[in-house]
Short mmCIF file of C-alpha atoms in Angstrom, two decimals:
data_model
loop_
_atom_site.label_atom_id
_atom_site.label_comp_id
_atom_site.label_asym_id
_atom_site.label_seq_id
_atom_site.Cartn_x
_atom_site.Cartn_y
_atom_site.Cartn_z
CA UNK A 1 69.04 -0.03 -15.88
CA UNK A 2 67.70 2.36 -13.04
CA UNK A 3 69.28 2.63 -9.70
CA UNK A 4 67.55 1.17 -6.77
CA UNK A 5 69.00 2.94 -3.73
CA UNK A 6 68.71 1.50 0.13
CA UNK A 7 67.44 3.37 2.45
CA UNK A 8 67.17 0.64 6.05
CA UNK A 9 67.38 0.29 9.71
CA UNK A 10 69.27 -2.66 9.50
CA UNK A 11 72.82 -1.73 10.28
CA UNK A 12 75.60 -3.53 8.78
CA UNK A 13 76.49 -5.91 11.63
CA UNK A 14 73.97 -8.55 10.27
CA UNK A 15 73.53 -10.13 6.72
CA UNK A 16 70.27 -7.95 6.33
CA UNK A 17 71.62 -5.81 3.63
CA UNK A 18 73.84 -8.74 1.54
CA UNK A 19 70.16 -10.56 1.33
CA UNK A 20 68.55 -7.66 -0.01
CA UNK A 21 71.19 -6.67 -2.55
CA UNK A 22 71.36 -10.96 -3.27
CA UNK A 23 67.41 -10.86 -4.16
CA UNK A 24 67.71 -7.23 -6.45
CA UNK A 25 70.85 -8.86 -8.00
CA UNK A 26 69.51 -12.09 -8.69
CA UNK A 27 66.08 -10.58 -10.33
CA UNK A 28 67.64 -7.49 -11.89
CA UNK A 29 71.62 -8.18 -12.09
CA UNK A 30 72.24 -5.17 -14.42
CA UNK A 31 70.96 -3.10 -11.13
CA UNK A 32 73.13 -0.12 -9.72
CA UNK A 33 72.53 -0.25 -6.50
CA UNK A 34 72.95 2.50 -4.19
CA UNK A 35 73.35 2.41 -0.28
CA UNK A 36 71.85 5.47 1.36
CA UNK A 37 72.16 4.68 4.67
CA UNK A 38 71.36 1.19 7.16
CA UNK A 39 72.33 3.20 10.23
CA UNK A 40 68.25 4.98 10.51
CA UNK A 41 67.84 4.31 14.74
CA UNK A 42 65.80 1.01 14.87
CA UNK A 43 62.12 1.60 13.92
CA UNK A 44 62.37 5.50 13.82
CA UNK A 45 60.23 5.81 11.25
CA UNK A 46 60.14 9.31 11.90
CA UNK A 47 64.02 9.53 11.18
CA UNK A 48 63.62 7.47 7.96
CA UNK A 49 60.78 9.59 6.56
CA UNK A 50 62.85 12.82 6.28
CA UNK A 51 66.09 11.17 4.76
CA UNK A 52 64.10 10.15 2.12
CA UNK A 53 62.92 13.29 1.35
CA UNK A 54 66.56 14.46 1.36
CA UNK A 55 67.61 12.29 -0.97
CA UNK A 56 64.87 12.00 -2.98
CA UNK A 57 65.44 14.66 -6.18
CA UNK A 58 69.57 13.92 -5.97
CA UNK A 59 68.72 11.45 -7.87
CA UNK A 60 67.99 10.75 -11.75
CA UNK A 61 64.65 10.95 -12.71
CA UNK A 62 63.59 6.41 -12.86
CA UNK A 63 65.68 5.89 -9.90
CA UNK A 64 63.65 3.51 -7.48
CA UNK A 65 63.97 4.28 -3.80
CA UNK A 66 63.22 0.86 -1.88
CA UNK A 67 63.06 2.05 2.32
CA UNK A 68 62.34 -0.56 4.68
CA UNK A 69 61.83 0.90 8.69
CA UNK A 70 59.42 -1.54 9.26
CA UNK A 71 58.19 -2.05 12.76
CA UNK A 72 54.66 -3.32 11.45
CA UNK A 73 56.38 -5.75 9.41
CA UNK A 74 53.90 -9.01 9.59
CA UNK A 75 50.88 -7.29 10.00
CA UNK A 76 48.05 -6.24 8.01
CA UNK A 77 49.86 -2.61 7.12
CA UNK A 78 50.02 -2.16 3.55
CA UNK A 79 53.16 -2.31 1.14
CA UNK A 80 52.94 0.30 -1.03
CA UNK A 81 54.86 1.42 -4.84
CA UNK A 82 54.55 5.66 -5.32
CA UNK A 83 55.55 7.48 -8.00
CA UNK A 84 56.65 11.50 -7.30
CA UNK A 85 58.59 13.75 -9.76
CA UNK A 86 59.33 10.76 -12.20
CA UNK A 87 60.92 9.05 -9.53
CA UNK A 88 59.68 5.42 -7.16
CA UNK A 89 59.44 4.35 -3.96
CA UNK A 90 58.95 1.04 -2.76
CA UNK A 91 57.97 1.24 1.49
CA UNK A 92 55.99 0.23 3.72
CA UNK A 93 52.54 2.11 4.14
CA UNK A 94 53.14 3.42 8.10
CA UNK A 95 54.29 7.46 6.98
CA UNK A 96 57.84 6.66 5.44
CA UNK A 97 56.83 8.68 2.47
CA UNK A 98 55.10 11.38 4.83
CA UNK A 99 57.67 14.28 3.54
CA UNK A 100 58.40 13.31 -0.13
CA UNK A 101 54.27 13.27 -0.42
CA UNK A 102 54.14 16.87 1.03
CA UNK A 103 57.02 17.99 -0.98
CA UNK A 104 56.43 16.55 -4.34
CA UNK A 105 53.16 16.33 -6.57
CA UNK A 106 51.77 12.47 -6.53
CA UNK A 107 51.66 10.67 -10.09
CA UNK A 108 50.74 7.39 -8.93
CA UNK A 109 49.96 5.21 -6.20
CA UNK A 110 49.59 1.75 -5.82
CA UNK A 111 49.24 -1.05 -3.62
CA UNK A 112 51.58 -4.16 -3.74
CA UNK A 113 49.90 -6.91 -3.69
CA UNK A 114 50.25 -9.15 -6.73
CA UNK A 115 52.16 -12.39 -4.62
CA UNK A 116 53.86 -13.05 -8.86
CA UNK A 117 56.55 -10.64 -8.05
CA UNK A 118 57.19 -11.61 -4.35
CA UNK A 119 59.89 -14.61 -3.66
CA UNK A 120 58.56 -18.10 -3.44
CA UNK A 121 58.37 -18.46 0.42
CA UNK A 122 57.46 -15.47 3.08
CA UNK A 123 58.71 -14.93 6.11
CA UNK A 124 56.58 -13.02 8.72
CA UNK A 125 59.61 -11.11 9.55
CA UNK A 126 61.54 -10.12 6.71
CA UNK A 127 59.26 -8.42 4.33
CA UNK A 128 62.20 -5.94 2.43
CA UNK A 129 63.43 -9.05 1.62
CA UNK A 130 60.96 -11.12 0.32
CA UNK A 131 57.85 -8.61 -1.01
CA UNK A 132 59.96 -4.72 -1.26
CA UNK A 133 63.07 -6.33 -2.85
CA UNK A 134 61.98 -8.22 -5.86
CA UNK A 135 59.00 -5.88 -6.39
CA UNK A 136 61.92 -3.23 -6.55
CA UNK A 137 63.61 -5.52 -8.82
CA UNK A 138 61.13 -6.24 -11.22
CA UNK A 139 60.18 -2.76 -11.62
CA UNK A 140 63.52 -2.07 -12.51
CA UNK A 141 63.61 -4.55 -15.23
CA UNK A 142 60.81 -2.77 -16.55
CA UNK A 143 57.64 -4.64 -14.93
CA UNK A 144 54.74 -1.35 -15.23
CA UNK A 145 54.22 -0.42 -11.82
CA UNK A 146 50.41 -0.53 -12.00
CA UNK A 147 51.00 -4.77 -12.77
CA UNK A 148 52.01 -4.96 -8.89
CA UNK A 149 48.64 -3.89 -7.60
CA UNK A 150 45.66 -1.83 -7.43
CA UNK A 151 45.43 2.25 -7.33
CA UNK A 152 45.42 3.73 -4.05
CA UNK A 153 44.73 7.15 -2.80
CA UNK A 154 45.06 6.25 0.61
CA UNK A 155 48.50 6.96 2.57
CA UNK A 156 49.46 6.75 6.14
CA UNK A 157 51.18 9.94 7.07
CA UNK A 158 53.09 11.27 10.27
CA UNK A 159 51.52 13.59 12.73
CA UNK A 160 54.27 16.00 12.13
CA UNK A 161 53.35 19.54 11.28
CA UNK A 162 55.36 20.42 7.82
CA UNK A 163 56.06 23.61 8.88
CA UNK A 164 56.50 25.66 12.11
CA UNK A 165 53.83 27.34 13.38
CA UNK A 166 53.06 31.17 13.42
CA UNK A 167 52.76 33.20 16.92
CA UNK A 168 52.15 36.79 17.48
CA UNK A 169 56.06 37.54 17.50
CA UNK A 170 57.49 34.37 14.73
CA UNK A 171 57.43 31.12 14.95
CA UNK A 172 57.29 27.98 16.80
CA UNK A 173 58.52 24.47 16.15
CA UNK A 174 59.52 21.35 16.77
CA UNK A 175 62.84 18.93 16.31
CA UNK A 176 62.51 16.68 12.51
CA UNK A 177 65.32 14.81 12.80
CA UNK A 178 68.76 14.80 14.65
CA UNK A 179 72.31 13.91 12.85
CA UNK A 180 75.04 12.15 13.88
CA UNK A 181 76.88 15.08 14.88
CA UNK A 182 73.62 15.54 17.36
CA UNK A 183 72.33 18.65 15.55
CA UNK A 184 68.44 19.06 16.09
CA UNK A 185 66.94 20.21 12.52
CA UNK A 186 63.42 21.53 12.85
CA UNK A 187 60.32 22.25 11.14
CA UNK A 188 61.12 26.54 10.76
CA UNK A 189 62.10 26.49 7.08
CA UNK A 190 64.26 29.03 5.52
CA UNK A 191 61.31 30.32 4.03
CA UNK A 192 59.74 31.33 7.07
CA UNK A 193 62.50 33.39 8.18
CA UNK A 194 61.99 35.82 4.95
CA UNK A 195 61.05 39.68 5.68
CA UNK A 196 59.10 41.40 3.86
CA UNK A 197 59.98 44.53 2.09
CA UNK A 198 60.85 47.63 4.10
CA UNK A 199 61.35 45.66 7.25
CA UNK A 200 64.53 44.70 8.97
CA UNK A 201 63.96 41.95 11.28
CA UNK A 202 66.41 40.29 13.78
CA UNK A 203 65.75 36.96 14.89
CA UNK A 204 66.27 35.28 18.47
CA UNK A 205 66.15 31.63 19.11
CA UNK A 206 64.73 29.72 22.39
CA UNK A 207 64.96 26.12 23.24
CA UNK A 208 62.76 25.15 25.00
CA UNK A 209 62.78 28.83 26.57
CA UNK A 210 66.58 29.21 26.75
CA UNK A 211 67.49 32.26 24.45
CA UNK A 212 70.77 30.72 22.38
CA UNK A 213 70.70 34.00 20.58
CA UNK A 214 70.37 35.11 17.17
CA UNK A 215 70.60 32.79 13.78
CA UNK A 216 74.33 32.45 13.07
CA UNK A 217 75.96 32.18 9.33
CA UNK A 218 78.82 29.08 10.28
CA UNK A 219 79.15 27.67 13.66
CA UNK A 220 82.75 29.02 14.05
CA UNK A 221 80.36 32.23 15.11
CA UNK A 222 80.36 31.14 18.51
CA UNK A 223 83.26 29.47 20.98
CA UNK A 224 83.75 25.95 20.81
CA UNK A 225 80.55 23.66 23.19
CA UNK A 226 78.23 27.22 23.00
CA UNK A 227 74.61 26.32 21.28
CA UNK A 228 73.94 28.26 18.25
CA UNK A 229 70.89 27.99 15.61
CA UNK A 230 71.50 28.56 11.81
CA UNK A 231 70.20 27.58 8.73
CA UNK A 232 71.08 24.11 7.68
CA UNK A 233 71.86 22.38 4.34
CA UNK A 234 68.74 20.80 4.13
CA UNK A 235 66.68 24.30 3.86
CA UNK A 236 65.54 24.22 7.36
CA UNK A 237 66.48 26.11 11.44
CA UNK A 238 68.72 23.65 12.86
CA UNK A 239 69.95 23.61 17.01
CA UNK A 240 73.67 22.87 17.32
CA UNK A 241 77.03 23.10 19.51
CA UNK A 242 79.88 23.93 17.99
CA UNK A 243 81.72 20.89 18.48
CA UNK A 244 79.33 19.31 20.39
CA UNK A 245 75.76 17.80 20.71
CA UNK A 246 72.52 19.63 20.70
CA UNK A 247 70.67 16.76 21.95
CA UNK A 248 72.79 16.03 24.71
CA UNK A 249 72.56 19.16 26.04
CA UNK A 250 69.08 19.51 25.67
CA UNK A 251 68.13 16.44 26.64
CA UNK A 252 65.87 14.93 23.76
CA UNK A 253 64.52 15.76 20.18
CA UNK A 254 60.93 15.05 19.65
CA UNK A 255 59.95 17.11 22.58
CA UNK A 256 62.51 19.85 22.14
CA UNK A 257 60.05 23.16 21.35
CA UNK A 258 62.07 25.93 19.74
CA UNK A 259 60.42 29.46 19.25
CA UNK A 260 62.08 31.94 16.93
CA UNK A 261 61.09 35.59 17.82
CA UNK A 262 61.68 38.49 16.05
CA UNK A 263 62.23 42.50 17.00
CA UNK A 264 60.56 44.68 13.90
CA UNK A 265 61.62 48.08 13.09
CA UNK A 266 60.44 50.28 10.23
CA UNK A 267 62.85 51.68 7.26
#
């Protein structure tokens, strides 16, 4: 039986979650299911969109990813089942899947529509439960995902660039997401930082035109509450504090430019 993992912005206060995991269970009970994480910032689709990306290829090839940030939820926005790198994701169509679709080659796209696989009775306001759930559920029991709907090759997708872009002297970007520990990871990926052959290039980083200095290796390179920039687990330039909170200090995420700027020398 394929896991279905959970990826919400319900919390845990509420009994969100137990009615989700009661529908999968009660369709598919030989289901693993996996929490990822209920604790995405209410509606932050945004936020949502990159975990999933994260997450996505840790996972067995079959796994289904059902991710419901849903602040459209009632209206005439699509539901939507994809299928990337032999794995599924069951989501609403308002750019959850924005990053996992630039990332990963499309197989299959479909919308869900066929009302067979939803529960009985709809409520205007609770769509993971009663469409995303059980349509998650059935497909794990082995339901073919093109039974739920009709092909699509139409996707709503996030006006986020995937990359930094290039100025005369580097690069500049903007903040993706921001962790609990209130680092700011941005769009300057590891690749970007790469020098060419028979150039040695050191980097400086600005925040929003404060120079923090050069990309560090572990954030024990700097005093304890001084900012620092290094490379982060997830492949990409992240803003930090060493004990402490990027976004606090600088005072917000999405708007947060960083510029990386480099000094070239021949050898």
């Amino acid at each position: 039986m394929p896991i279905i993992t959970l990826l919400t912005d319900y919390g845990t206060r509420d009994h969100y979650v137990g009615e989700l995991k009661g529908v999968i269970l009660t369709i598919a009970p030989a289901a693993q299911i996996v929490d990822i994480t209920h604790d995405i910032e209410p509606f932050k689709v945004r936020q949502a969109a990159f975990v999933l990306q994260r997450v996505w290829a840790r996972y067995p090839a079959g796994t289904i990813h059902l991710a419901v940030v849903d602040p459209g939820v009632g209206s005439d926005r699509r539901i939507i089942l994809g299928q990337y790198a032999g794995r599924f994701v069951v989501a609403p169509d308002n750019g959850l899947v924005t990053w996992v679709h630039r990332e990963y080659a499309l197989e299959a796209m479909y919308v869900v529509e066929d009302r067979r696989y939803f529960l009985g009775q709809l409520s205007t306001t609770f769509h993971g439960r009663d469409i995303m759930a059980p349509v998650a559920a059935h497909l794990a029991n082995g339901v073919q995902p093109r039974s739920f709907g009709r092909v699509t090759d139409r996707l709503e997708m996030l006006p986020i660039p995937a990359r930094a872009e290039p100025t005369e002297r580097g690069w500049l970007g903007c903040v993706i997401y921001v962790d609990r520990f209130g680092s700011m990871v941005t769009n300057i990926g590891e690749e970007q930082l790469q020098t060419p052959r028979g150039e040695a290039r050191s980097w400086e980083v600005l925040v929003d035109g404060a120079n923090i200095g050069p990309i560090r290796s572990t954030f024990c390179d700097v005093p304890s509450g001084t900012p620092l920039a290094l490379i982060g687990g997830s492949g990409f330039l992240e803003i930090s504090i060493n004990q402490g909170s990027a976004v606090q200090r600088f005072a917000g995420s999405d708007a947060v430019r960083v510029e990386v700027r480099s000094k070239v020398s021949r050898v």
